[in-house]
PDB file of C-alpha atoms in Angstrom:
ATOM      1  CA  MET A   1      -9.110   6.723   3.412  1.00 75.00           C
ATOM      2  CA  THR A   2     -12.742   7.039   4.405  1.00 82.00           C
ATOM      3  CA  LYS A   3     -13.885   6.313   0.841  1.00 84.00           C
ATOM      4  CA  ILE A   4     -11.516   3.356   0.630  1.00 85.00           C
ATOM      5  CA  SER A   5     -12.777   1.891   3.911  1.00 85.00           C
ATOM      6  CA  GLN A   6     -16.381   2.344   2.720  1.00 86.00           C
ATOM      7  CA  ARG A   7     -15.472  -0.112  -0.024  1.00 86.00           C
ATOM      8  CA  GLY A   8     -14.460  -2.672   2.602  1.00 87.00           C
ATOM      9  CA  ILE A   9     -10.724  -2.024   2.489  1.00 91.00           C
ATOM     10  CA  LYS A  10      -9.833  -1.587   6.123  1.00 91.00           C
ATOM     11  CA  ARG A  11      -6.671  -3.610   6.689  1.00 94.00           C
ATOM     12  CA  GLU A  12      -3.156  -2.433   5.995  1.00 94.00           C
ATOM     13  CA  PHE A  13      -0.216  -4.227   4.453  1.00 96.00           C
ATOM     14  CA  ARG A  14       2.888  -3.250   6.436  1.00 94.00           C
ATOM     15  CA  MET A  15       6.561  -4.074   6.307  1.00 93.00           C
ATOM     16  CA  ASN A  16       7.904  -5.072   9.707  1.00 91.00           C
ATOM     17  CA  GLU A  17      11.349  -4.322  11.116  1.00 87.00           C
ATOM     18  CA  GLU A  18      12.729  -7.526   9.583  1.00 90.00           C
ATOM     19  CA  GLY A  19      11.705  -6.336   6.095  1.00 90.00           C
ATOM     20  CA  ILE A  20       8.768  -8.747   5.803  1.00 93.00           C
ATOM     21  CA  MET A  21       5.500  -7.479   4.304  1.00 96.00           C
ATOM     22  CA  THR A  22       2.446  -8.651   6.268  1.00 95.00           C
ATOM     23  CA  LEU A  23      -1.301  -8.073   6.179  1.00 95.00           C
ATOM     24  CA  GLU A  24      -2.699  -6.640   9.392  1.00 90.00           C
ATOM     25  CA  ASN A  25      -4.293  -9.284  11.661  1.00 86.00           C
ATOM     26  CA  SER A  26      -3.674 -12.153   9.235  1.00 88.00           C
ATOM     27  CA  GLY A  27      -0.317 -13.682  10.142  1.00 86.00           C
ATOM     28  CA  ARG A  28       0.528 -13.894   6.423  1.00 92.00           C
ATOM     29  CA  SER A  29       3.761 -12.700   4.882  1.00 95.00           C
ATOM     30  CA  TYR A  30       4.245 -11.746   1.256  1.00 97.00           C
ATOM     31  CA  GLN A  31       6.690 -11.474  -1.576  1.00 97.00           C
ATOM     32  CA  PRO A  32       6.048  -8.781  -4.231  1.00 97.00           C
ATOM     33  CA  ALA A  33       4.690 -11.390  -6.681  1.00 97.00           C
ATOM     34  CA  ASP A  34       2.004 -12.326  -4.099  1.00 98.00           C
ATOM     35  CA  LEU A  35       0.490  -8.830  -4.379  1.00 98.00           C
ATOM     36  CA  CYS A  36      -0.985  -6.577  -7.027  1.00 97.00           C
ATOM     37  CA  ILE A  37      -1.432  -2.796  -6.868  1.00 96.00           C
ATOM     38  CA  LEU A  38      -4.947  -1.944  -8.069  1.00 95.00           C
ATOM     39  CA  ARG A  39      -4.827   1.829  -7.591  1.00 94.00           C
ATOM     40  CA  THR A  40      -2.391   4.472  -6.418  1.00 92.00           C
ATOM     41  CA  TYR A  41      -3.396   7.752  -4.804  1.00 90.00           C
ATOM     42  CA  ARG A  42      -1.020  10.580  -3.928  1.00 86.00           C
ATOM     43  CA  PHE A  43      -1.905  13.315  -1.488  1.00 81.00           C
ATOM     44  CA  GLU A  44       0.181  16.446  -1.077  1.00 74.00           C
ATOM     45  CA  GLY A  45       0.056  18.909   1.774  1.00 66.00           C
ATOM     46  CA  ASP A  46      -0.593  22.528   0.851  1.00 64.00           C
ATOM     47  CA  SER A  47       2.490  23.985   2.456  1.00 58.00           C
ATOM     48  CA  ASN A  48       4.543  21.221   4.028  1.00 61.00           C
ATOM     49  CA  PRO A  49       6.418  18.646   1.902  1.00 60.00           C
ATOM     50  CA  ALA A  50       6.366  16.314   4.906  1.00 62.00           C
ATOM     51  CA  ASP A  51       2.599  15.965   4.362  1.00 68.00           C
ATOM     52  CA  ASN A  52       3.052  13.980   1.116  1.00 81.00           C
ATOM     53  CA  VAL A  53       1.447  10.538   1.342  1.00 85.00           C
ATOM     54  CA  ALA A  54       0.906   7.695  -1.110  1.00 89.00           C
ATOM     55  CA  LEU A  55      -1.915   5.207  -0.605  1.00 91.00           C
ATOM     56  CA  TYR A  56      -1.910   1.987  -2.610  1.00 94.00           C
ATOM     57  CA  VAL A  57      -4.961  -0.292  -2.902  1.00 95.00           C
ATOM     58  CA  VAL A  58      -3.518  -3.806  -2.950  1.00 96.00           C
ATOM     59  CA  LYS A  59      -4.892  -7.315  -3.474  1.00 96.00           C
ATOM     60  CA  ASP A  60      -3.108 -10.544  -2.574  1.00 96.00           C
ATOM     61  CA  THR A  61      -3.249 -13.807  -4.550  1.00 96.00           C
ATOM     62  CA  GLU A  62      -6.138 -15.039  -2.349  1.00 95.00           C
ATOM     63  CA  GLY A  63      -8.255 -11.956  -3.087  1.00 94.00           C
ATOM     64  CA  ASN A  64      -7.675 -10.183   0.236  1.00 94.00           C
ATOM     65  CA  LEU A  65      -7.796  -6.412  -0.191  1.00 94.00           C
ATOM     66  CA  GLY A  66      -5.812  -3.939   1.843  1.00 95.00           C
ATOM     67  CA  MET A  67      -3.840  -0.743   1.571  1.00 95.00           C
ATOM     68  CA  ILE A  68      -0.239   0.312   1.830  1.00 94.00           C
ATOM     69  CA  ILE A  69       0.289   3.811   3.203  1.00 91.00           C
ATOM     70  CA  ASP A  70       3.609   5.596   2.907  1.00 87.00           C
ATOM     71  CA  SER A  71       4.876   9.106   3.330  1.00 82.00           C
ATOM     72  CA  TYR A  72       7.021   9.960   0.347  1.00 71.00           C
ATOM     73  CA  GLY A  73       9.618  12.521  -0.443  1.00 63.00           C
ATOM     74  CA  ALA A  74      12.281  13.262   2.126  1.00 60.00           C
ATOM     75  CA  ASP A  75      10.519  11.281   4.864  1.00 63.00           C
ATOM     76  CA  SER A  76       9.277   7.719   4.448  1.00 66.00           C
ATOM     77  CA  ASN A  77       7.477   5.521   6.946  1.00 70.00           C
ATOM     78  CA  TYR A  78      10.163   2.909   6.333  1.00 73.00           C
ATOM     79  CA  PRO A  79      13.921   3.362   6.837  1.00 72.00           C
ATOM     80  CA  GLY A  80      16.431   2.109   4.278  1.00 74.00           C
ATOM     81  CA  ASP A  81      15.595   1.010   0.766  1.00 85.00           C
ATOM     82  CA  GLU A  82      13.961  -2.403   1.401  1.00 89.00           C
ATOM     83  CA  PHE A  83      10.417  -1.011   1.312  1.00 90.00           C
ATOM     84  CA  ASP A  84      10.999   1.012  -1.874  1.00 89.00           C
ATOM     85  CA  LYS A  85      12.560  -1.987  -3.614  1.00 93.00           C
ATOM     86  CA  PHE A  86       9.674  -4.237  -2.508  1.00 95.00           C
ATOM     87  CA  LEU A  87       7.084  -1.705  -3.673  1.00 93.00           C
ATOM     88  CA  ARG A  88       8.695  -1.317  -7.115  1.00 94.00           C
ATOM     89  CA  GLU A  89       8.518  -5.099  -7.615  1.00 97.00           C
ATOM     90  CA  ILE A  90       4.757  -5.396  -6.953  1.00 97.00           C
ATOM     91  CA  PRO A  91       2.871  -5.827 -10.253  1.00 97.00           C
ATOM     92  CA  ILE A  92       0.489  -2.987 -11.117  1.00 95.00           C
ATOM     93  CA  LYS A  93      -2.918  -3.658 -12.670  1.00 93.00           C
ATOM     94  CA  GLU A  94      -4.894  -0.432 -12.315  1.00 85.00           C
ATOM     95  CA  ASP A  95      -8.566  -1.218 -11.677  1.00 83.00           C
ATOM     96  CA  GLU A  96     -11.195   1.423 -12.448  1.00 80.00           C
ATOM     97  CA  GLU A  97     -13.376  -0.005  -9.664  1.00 79.00           C
ATOM     98  CA  PHE A  98     -11.204   1.819  -7.155  1.00 76.00           C
ATOM     99  CA  THR A  99     -11.312   5.233  -8.801  1.00 74.00           C
ATOM    100  CA  LEU A 100     -12.594   7.772  -6.266  1.00 66.00           C
TER     101      LEU A 100
END
């Protein structure tokens, strides 16, 4: 996350309790088509499956960059399947600029 924030990506896209994806401190809400995943990183803990985390570098249609962070595996940051469904519907356009 330090390397990502050094590239100016400091805000987080988050899904609220009503199932609406928002960008931190912006007041904007999004549909999957409003976003694009530029890079996906997966981090796995050495001994604890609960330490598995996915970090997605995301850009909205106005060019705002942010990240989505989610634990994956048995434990997710988001209950139910709304977040997973939303995430699967976001277009992916891998961008080499965000390779660490």
